[in-house]
PDB file of C-alpha atoms in Angstrom:
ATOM      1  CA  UNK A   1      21.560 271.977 107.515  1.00 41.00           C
ATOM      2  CA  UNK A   2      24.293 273.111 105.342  1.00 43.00           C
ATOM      3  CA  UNK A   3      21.635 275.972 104.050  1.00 40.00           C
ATOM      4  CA  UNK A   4      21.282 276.782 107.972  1.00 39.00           C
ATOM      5  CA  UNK A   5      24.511 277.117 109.018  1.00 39.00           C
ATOM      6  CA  UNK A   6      26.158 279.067 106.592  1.00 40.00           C
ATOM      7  CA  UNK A   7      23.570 281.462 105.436  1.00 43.00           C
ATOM      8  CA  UNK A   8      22.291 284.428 108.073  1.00 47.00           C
ATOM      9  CA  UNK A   9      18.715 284.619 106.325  1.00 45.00           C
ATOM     10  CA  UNK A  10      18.186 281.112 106.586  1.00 42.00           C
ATOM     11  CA  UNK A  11      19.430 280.875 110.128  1.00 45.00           C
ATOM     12  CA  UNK A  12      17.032 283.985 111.017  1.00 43.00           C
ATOM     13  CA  UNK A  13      14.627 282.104 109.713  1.00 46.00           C
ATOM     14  CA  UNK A  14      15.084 278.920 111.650  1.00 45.00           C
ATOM     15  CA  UNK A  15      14.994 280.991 115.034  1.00 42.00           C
ATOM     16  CA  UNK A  16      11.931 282.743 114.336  1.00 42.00           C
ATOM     17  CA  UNK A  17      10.184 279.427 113.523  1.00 42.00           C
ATOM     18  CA  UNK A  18      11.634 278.157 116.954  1.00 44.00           C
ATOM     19  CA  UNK A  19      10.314 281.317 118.784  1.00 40.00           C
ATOM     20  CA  UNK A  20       6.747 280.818 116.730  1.00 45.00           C
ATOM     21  CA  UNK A  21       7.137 277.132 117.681  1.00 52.00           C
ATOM     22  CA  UNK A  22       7.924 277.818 121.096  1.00 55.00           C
ATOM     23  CA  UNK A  23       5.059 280.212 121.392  1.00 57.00           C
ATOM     24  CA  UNK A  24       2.768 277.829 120.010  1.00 81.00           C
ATOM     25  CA  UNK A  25       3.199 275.254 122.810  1.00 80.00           C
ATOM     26  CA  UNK A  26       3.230 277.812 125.479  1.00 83.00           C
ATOM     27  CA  UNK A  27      -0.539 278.802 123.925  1.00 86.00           C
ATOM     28  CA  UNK A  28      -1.371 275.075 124.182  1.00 86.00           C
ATOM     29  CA  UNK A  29      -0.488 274.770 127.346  1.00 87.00           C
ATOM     30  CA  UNK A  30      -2.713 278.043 128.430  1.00 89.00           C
ATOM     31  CA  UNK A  31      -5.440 276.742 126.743  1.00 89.00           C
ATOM     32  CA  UNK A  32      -5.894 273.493 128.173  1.00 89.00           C
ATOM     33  CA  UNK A  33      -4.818 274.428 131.487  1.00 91.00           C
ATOM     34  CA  UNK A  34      -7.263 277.629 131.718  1.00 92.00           C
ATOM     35  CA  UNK A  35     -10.020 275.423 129.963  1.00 92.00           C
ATOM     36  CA  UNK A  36      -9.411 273.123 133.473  1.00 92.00           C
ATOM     37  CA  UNK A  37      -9.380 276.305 135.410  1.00 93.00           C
ATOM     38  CA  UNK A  38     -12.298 277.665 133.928  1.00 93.00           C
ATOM     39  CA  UNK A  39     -14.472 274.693 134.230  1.00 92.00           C
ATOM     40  CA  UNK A  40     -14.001 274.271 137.747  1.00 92.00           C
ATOM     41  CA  UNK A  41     -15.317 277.665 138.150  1.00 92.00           C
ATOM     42  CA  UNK A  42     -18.438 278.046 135.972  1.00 89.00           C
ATOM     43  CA  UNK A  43     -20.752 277.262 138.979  1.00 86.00           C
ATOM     44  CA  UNK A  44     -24.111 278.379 136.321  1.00 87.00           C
ATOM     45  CA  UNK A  45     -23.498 274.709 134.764  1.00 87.00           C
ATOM     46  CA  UNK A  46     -24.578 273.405 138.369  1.00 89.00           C
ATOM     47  CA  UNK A  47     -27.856 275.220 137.816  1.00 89.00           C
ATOM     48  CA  UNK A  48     -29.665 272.974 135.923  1.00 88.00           C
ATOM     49  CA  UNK A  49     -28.720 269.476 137.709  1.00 91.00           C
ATOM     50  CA  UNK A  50     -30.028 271.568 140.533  1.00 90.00           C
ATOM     51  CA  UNK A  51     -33.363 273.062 139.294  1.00 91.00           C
ATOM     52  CA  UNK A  52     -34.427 269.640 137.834  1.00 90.00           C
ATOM     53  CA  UNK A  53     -33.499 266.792 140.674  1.00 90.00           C
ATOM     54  CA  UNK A  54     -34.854 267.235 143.925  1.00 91.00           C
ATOM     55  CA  UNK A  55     -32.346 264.339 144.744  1.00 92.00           C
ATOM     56  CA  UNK A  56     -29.552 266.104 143.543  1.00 92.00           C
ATOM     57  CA  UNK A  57     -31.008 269.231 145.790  1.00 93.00           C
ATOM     58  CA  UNK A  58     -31.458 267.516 148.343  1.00 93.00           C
ATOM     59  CA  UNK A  59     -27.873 265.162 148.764  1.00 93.00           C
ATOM     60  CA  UNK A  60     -26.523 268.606 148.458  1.00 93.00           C
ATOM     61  CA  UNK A  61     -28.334 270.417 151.424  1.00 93.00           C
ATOM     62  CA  UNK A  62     -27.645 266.814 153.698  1.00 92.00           C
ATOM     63  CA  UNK A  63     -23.598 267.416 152.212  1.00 90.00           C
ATOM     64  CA  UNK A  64     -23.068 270.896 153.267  1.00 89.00           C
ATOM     65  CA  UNK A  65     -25.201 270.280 156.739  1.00 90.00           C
ATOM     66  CA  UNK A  66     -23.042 267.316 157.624  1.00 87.00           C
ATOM     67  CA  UNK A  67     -19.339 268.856 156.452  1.00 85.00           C
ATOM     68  CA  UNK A  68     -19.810 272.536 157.046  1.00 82.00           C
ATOM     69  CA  UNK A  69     -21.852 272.581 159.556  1.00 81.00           C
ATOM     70  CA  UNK A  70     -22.589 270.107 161.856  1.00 83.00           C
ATOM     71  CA  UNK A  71     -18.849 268.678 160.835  1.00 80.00           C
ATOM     72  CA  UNK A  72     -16.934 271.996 161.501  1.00 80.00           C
ATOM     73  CA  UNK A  73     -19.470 272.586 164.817  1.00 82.00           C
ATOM     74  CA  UNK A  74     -18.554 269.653 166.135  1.00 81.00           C
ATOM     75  CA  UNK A  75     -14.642 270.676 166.169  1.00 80.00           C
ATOM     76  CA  UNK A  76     -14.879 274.206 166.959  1.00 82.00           C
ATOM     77  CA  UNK A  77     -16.787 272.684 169.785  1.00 84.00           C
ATOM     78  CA  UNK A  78     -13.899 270.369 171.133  1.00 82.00           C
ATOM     79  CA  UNK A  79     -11.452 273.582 170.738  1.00 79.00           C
ATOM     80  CA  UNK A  80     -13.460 276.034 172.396  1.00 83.00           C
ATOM     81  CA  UNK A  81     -14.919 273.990 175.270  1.00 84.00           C
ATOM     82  CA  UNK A  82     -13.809 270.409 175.571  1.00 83.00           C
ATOM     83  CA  UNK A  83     -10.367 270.804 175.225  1.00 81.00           C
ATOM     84  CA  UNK A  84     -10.380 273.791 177.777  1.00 83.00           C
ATOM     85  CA  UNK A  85     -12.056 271.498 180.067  1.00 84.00           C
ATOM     86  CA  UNK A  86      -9.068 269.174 179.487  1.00 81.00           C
ATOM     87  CA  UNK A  87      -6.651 271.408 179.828  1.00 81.00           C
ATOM     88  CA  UNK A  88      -7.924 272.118 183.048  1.00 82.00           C
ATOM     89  CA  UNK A  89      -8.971 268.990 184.785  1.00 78.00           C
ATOM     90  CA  UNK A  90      -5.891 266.951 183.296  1.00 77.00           C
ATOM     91  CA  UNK A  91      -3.285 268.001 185.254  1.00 77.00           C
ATOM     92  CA  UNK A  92      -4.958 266.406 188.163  1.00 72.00           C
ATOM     93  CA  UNK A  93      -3.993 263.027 186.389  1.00 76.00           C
ATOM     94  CA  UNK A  94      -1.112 263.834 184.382  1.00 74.00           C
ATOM     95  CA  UNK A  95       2.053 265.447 184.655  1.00 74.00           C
ATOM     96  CA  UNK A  96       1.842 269.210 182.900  1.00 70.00           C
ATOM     97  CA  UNK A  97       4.001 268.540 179.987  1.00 71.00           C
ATOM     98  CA  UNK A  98       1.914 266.167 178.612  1.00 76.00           C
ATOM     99  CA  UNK A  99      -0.968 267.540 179.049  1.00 75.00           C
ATOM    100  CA  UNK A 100      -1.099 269.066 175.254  1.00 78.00           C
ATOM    101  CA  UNK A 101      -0.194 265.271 173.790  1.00 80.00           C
ATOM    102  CA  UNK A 102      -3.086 263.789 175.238  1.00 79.00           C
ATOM    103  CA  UNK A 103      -5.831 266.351 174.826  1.00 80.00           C
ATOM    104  CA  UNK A 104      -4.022 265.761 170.903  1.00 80.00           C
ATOM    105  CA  UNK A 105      -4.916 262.527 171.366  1.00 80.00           C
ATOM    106  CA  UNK A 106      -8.505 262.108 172.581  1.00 80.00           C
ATOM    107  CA  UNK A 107      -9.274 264.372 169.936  1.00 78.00           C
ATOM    108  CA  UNK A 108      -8.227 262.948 167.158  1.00 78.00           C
ATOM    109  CA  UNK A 109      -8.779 259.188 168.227  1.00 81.00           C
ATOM    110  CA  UNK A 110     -12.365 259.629 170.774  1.00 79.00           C
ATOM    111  CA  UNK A 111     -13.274 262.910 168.686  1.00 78.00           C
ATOM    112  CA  UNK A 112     -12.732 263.417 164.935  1.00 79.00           C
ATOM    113  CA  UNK A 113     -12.237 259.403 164.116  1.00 82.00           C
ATOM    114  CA  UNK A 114     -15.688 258.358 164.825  1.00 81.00           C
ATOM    115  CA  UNK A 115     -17.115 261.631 163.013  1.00 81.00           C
ATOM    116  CA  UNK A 116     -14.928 260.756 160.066  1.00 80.00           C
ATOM    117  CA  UNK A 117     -16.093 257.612 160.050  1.00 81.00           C
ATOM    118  CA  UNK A 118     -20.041 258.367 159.836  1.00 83.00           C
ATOM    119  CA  UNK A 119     -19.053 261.142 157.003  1.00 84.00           C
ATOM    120  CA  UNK A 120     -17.140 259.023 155.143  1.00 82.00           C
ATOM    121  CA  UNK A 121     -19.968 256.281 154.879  1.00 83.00           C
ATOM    122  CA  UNK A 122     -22.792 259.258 154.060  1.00 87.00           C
ATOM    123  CA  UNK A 123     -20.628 261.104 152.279  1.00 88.00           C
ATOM    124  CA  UNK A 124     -20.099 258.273 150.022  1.00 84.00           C
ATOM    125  CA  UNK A 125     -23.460 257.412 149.597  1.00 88.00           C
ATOM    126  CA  UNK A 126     -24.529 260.620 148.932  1.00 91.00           C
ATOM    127  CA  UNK A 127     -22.079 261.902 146.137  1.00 92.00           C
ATOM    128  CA  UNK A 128     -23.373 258.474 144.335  1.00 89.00           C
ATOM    129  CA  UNK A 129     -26.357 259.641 144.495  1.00 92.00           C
ATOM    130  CA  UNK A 130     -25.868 263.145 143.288  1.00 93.00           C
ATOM    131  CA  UNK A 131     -23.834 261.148 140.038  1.00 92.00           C
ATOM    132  CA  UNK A 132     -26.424 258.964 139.347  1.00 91.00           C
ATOM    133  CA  UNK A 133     -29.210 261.745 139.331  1.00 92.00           C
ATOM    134  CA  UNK A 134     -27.506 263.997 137.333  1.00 93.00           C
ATOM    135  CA  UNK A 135     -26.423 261.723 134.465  1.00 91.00           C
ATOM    136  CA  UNK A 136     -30.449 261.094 134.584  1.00 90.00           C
ATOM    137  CA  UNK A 137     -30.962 264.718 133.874  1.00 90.00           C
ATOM    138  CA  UNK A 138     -28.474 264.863 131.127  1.00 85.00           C
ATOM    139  CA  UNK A 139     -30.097 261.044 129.889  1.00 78.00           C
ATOM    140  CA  UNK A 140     -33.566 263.270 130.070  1.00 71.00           C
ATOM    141  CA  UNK A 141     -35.198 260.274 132.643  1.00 54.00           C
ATOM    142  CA  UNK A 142     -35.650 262.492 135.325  1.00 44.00           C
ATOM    143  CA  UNK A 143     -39.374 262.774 135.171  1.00 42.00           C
ATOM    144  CA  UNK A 144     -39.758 258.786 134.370  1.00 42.00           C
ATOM    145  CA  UNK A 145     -37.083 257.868 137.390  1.00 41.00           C
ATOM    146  CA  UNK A 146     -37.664 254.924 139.379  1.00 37.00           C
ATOM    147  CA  UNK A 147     -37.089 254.516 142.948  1.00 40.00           C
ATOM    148  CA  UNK A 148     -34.380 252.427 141.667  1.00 42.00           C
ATOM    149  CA  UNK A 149     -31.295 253.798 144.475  1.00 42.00           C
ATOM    150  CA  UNK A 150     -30.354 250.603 145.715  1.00 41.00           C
ATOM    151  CA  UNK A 151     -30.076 251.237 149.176  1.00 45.00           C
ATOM    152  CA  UNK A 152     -26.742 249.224 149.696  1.00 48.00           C
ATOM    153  CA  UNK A 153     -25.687 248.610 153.384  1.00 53.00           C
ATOM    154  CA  UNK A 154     -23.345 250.353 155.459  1.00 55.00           C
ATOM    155  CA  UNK A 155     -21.135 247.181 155.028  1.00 55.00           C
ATOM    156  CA  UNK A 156     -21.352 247.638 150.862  1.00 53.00           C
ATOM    157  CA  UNK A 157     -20.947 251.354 151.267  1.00 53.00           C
ATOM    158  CA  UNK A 158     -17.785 251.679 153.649  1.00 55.00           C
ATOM    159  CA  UNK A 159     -16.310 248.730 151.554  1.00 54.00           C
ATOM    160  CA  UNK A 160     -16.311 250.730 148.296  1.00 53.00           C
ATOM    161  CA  UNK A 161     -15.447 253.649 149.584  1.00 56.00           C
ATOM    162  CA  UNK A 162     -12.152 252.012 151.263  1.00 59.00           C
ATOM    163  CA  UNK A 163     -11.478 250.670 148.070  1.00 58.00           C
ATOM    164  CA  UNK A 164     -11.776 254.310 146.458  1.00 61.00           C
ATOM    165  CA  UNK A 165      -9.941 255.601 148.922  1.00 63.00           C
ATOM    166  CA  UNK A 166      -7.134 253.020 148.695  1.00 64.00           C
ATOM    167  CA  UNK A 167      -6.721 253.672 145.658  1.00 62.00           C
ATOM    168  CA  UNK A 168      -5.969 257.382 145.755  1.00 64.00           C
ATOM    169  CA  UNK A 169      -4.042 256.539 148.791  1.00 66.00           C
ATOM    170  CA  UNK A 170      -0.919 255.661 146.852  1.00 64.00           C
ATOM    171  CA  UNK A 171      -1.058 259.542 145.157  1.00 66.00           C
ATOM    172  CA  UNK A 172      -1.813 260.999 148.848  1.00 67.00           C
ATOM    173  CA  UNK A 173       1.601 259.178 149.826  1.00 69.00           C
ATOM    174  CA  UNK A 174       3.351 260.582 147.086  1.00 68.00           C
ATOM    175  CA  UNK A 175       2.259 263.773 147.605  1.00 65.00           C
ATOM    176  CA  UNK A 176       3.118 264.105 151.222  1.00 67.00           C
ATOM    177  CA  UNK A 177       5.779 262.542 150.413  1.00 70.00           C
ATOM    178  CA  UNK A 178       6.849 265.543 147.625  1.00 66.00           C
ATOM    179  CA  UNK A 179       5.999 268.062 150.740  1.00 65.00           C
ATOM    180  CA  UNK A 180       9.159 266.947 152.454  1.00 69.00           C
ATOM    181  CA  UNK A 181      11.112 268.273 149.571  1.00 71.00           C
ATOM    182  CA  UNK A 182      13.213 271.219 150.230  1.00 72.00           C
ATOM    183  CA  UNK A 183      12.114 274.236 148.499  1.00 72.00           C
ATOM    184  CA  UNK A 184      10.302 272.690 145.971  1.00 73.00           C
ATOM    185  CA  UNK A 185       8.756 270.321 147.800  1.00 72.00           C
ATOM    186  CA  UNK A 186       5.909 272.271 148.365  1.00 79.00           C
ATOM    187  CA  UNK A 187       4.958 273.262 144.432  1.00 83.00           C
ATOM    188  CA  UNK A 188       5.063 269.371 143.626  1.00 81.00           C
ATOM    189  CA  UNK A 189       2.343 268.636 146.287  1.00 81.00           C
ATOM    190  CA  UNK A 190       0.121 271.250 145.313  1.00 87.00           C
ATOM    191  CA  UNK A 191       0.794 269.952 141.468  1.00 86.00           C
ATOM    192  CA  UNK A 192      -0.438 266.372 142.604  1.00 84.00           C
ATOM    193  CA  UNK A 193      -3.385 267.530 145.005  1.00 86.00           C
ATOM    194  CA  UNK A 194      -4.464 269.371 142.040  1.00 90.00           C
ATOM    195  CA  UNK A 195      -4.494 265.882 139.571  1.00 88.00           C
ATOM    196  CA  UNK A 196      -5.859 263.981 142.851  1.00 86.00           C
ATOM    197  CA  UNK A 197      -8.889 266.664 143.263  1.00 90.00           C
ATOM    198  CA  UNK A 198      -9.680 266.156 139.467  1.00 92.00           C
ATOM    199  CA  UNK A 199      -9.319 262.558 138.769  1.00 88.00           C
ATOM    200  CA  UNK A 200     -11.537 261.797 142.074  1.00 87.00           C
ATOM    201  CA  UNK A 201     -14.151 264.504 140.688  1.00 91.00           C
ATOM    202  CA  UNK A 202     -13.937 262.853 137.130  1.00 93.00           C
ATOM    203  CA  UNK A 203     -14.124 258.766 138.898  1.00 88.00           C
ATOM    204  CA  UNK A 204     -18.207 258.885 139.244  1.00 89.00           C
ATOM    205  CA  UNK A 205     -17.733 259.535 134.959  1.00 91.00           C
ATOM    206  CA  UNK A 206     -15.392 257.218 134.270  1.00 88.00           C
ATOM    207  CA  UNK A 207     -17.690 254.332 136.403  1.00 84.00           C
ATOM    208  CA  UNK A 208     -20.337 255.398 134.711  1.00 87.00           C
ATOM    209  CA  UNK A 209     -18.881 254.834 131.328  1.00 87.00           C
ATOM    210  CA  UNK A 210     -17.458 251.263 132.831  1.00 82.00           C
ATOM    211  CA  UNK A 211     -13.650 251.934 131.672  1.00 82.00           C
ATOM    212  CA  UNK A 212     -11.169 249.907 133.228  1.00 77.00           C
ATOM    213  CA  UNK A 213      -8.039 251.534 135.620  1.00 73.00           C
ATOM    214  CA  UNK A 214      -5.981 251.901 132.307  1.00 76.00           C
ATOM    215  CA  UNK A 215      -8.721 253.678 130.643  1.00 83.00           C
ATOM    216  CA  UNK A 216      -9.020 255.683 133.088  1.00 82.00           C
ATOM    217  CA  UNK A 217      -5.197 255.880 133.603  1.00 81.00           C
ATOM    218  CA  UNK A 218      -4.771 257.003 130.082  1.00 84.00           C
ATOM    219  CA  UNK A 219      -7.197 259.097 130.056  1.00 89.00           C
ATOM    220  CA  UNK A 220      -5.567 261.059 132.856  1.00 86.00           C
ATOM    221  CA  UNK A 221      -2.334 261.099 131.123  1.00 85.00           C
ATOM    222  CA  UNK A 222      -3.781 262.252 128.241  1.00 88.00           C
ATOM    223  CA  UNK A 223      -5.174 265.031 129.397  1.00 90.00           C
ATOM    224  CA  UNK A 224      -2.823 266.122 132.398  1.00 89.00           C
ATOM    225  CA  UNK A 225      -2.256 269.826 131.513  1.00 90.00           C
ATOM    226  CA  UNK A 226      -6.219 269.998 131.760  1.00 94.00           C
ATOM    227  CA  UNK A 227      -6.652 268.031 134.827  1.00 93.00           C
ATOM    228  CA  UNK A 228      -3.880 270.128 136.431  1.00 92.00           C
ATOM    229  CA  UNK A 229      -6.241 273.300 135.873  1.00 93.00           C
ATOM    230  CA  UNK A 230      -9.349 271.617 136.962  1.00 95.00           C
ATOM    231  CA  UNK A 231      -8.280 270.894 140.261  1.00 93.00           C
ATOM    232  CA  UNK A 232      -6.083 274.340 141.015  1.00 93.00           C
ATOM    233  CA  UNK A 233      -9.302 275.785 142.672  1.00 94.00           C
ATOM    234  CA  UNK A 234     -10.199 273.670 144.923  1.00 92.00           C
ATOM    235  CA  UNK A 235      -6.704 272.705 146.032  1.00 91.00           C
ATOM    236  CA  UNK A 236      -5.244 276.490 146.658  1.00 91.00           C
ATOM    237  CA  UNK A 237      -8.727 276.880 148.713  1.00 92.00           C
ATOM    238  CA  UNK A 238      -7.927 273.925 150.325  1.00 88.00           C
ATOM    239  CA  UNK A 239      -4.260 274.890 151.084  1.00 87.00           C
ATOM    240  CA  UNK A 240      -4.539 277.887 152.661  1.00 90.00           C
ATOM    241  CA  UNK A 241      -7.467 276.398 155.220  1.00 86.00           C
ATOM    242  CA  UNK A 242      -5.123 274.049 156.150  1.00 82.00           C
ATOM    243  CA  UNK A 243      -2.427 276.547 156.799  1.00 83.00           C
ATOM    244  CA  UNK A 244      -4.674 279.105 158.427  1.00 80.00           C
ATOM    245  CA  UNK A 245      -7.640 277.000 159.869  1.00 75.00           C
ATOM    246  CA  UNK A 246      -7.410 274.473 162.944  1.00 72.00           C
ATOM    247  CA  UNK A 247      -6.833 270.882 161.832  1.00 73.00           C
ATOM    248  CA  UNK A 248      -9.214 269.068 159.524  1.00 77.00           C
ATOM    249  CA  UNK A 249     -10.703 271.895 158.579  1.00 81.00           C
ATOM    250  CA  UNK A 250      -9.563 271.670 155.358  1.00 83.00           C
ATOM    251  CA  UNK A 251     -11.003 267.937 154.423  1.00 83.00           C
ATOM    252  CA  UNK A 252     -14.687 269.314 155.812  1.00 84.00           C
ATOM    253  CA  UNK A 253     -14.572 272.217 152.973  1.00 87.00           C
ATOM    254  CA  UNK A 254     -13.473 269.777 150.360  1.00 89.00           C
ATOM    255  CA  UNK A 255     -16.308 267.105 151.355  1.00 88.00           C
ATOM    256  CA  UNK A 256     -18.552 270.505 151.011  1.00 89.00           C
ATOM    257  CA  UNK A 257     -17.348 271.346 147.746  1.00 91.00           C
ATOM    258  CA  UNK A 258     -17.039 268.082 146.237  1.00 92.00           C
ATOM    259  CA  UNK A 259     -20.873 267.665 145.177  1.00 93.00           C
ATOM    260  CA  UNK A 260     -20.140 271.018 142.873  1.00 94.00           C
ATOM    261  CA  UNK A 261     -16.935 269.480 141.711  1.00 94.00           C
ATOM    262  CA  UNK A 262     -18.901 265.900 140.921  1.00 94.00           C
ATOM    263  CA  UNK A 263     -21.883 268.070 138.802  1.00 93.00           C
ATOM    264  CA  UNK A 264     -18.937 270.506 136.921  1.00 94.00           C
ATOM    265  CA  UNK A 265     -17.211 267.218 136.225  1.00 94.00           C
ATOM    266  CA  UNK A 266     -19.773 265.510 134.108  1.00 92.00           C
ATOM    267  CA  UNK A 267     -20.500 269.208 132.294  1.00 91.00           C
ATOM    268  CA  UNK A 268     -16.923 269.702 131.563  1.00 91.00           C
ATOM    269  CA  UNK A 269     -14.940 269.034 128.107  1.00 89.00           C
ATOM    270  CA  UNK A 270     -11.303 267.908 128.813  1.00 91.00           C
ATOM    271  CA  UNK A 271      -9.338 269.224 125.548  1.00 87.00           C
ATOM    272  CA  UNK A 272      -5.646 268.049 125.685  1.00 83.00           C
ATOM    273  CA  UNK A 273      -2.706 270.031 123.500  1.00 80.00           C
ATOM    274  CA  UNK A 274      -1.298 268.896 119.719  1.00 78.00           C
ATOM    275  CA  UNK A 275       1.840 269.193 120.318  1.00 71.00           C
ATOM    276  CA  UNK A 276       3.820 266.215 120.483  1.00 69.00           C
ATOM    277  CA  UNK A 277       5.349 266.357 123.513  1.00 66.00           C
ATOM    278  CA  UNK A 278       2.463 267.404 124.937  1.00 71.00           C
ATOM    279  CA  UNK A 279       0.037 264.812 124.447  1.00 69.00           C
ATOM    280  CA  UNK A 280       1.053 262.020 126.914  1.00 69.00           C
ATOM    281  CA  UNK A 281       2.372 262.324 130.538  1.00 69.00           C
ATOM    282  CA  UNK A 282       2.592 258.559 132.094  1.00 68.00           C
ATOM    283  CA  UNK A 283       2.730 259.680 135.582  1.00 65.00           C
ATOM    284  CA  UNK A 284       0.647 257.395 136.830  1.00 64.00           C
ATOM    285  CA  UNK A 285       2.726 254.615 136.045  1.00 61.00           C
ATOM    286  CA  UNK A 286       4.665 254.193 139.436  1.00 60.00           C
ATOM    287  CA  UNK A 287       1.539 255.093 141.130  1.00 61.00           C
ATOM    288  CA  UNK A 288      -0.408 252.297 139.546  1.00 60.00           C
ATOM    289  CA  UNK A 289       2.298 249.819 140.040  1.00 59.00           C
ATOM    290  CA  UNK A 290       1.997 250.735 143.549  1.00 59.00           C
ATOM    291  CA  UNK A 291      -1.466 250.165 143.620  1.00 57.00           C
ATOM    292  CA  UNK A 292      -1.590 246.951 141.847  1.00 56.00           C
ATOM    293  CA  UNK A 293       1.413 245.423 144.071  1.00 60.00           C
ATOM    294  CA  UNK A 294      -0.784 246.074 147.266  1.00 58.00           C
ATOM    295  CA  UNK A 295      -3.960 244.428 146.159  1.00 52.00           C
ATOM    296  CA  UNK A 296      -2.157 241.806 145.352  1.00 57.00           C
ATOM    297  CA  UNK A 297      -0.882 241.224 148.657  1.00 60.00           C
ATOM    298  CA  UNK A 298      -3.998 241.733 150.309  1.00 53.00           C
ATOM    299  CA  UNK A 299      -5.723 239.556 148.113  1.00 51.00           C
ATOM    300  CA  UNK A 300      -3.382 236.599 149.649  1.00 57.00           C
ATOM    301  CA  UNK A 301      -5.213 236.922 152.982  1.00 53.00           C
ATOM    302  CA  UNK A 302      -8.649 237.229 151.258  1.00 51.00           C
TER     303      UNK A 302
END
């Protein structure tokens, strides 16, 4: 210290060695968060898991039929015809004013609800599937596979999927929660869509691999900087379809892209940075606690 303070070489030293240090951890951070980036975007990895499974070829036809197509029909539909219709033949029944609130209303509660409903249940079943076939083609059992895809019931399927999405339910709140943030608000819910696209792309691995929630948890943690890359794409698409597109828009192109997501996922190689305070972000703490408090609650009335 004494060495430090009092001679100018020494202290010249000590800065540039800050700087270097400083540097250092800024490359860190690049690296793992452009390795994130970078993965999410190297579509040739999808190539193989789709040249060797017919099922993976096929859940991923049925995904982008049902989201992009028939999903996105069916509300460009209601907004070019049916709600024209409505606007039309409403005030009839209802005074003028509120007119707007209940065509709002039938369409998200008679229209989009039931449709959400049927994609959430195929949707589920079919991004199983599409995990389970491709860790067959990276297992090399493709060719000996067994009609072994339990066909669970609708019951089984909306069950789990409630459960999935419960869980991640806790990190939508926050993050619409961070939205209402002035000025910042805003950065902090894209920052927490991105870990929410990436740790439900990187859920179908972690199953497979049968880790428990704090596995899984510290996993995340572990690798945040990475996680935070992986799910940029998708998210910033995401973003500005909600902005620009009409409503729900946005959650059709994610249940498109999610099957490419699942398959560059199990390809990918989280790396994490050395630096000490680098390695370990527990920001999933309050979010877990969350978590755990409701299921136990609900498990009272089980």
């Amino acid at each position: 210290v004494c060495v430090v303070l009092f001679c100018p070489g020494a202290r010249q030293g000590a800065r540039a060695m800050a700087v270097e240090e400083k540097h250092s951890i800024a490359r860190q951070i690049w690296i793992a968060w452009s390795s994130g980036l970078c993965d999410a975007l190297k579509a040739h990895r999808i190539v193989v898991f789709l040249w060797k499974s017919s099922m993976i070829r096929t859940r991923t036809v049925q995904c982008i039929g049902l989201n992009c197509i028939f999903f996105v029909g069916w509300l460009t539909f209601f907004n070019l015809v049916i709600a024209r219709l409505l606007r039309w033949l409403l005030p009839a029944f209802v005074a003028r004013p509120s007119v707007d609130a209940v065509v709002n209303v039938l369409y998200t509660c008679v229209w989009v609800f039931p449709m959400i409903v049927v994609s959430l249940i195929l949707n589920a079943r079919w991004y199983q599937h599409i995990a389970d076939a491709s860790f067959r083609v990276l297992d090399g059992k493709e060719k000996k596979q067994v009609k072994k895809d339990v066909v669970a019931g609708p019951f089984q399927i909306l069950v789990t999927e409630l459960y999935r999405v419960f869980l991640f339910g806790a990190y939508i709140c926050m993050m619409k929660a961070m939205a209402l943030v002035p000025a910042v608000g805003s950065v902090f819910s894209f920052i927490l869509s991105c870990f929410l696209v990436s740790m439900y792309s990187f859920e179908y691995i972690f199953s497979y691999k049968t880790w428990t929630s704090k596995e899984r948890m510290s996993y995340v943690e572990r690798h945040w900087i990475y996680f935070l890359g992986f799910g940029a794409p998708c998210s910033g698409l995401c973003a500005i379809v909600a902005r620009e597109a009409p409503q729900f828009l946005d959650t059709a192109l994610f249940s498109c892209l999610f099957p490419f997501l699942i398959l560059m996922a199990i390809r990918a190689v989280p790396v994490r940075p050395k630096a000490r305070g680098l390695q370990y972000f527990p920001f999933l703490g309050l979010v877990d606690h969350l978590t755990a408090s409701a299921v136990k609650m609900g498990s009272r009335f089980l």
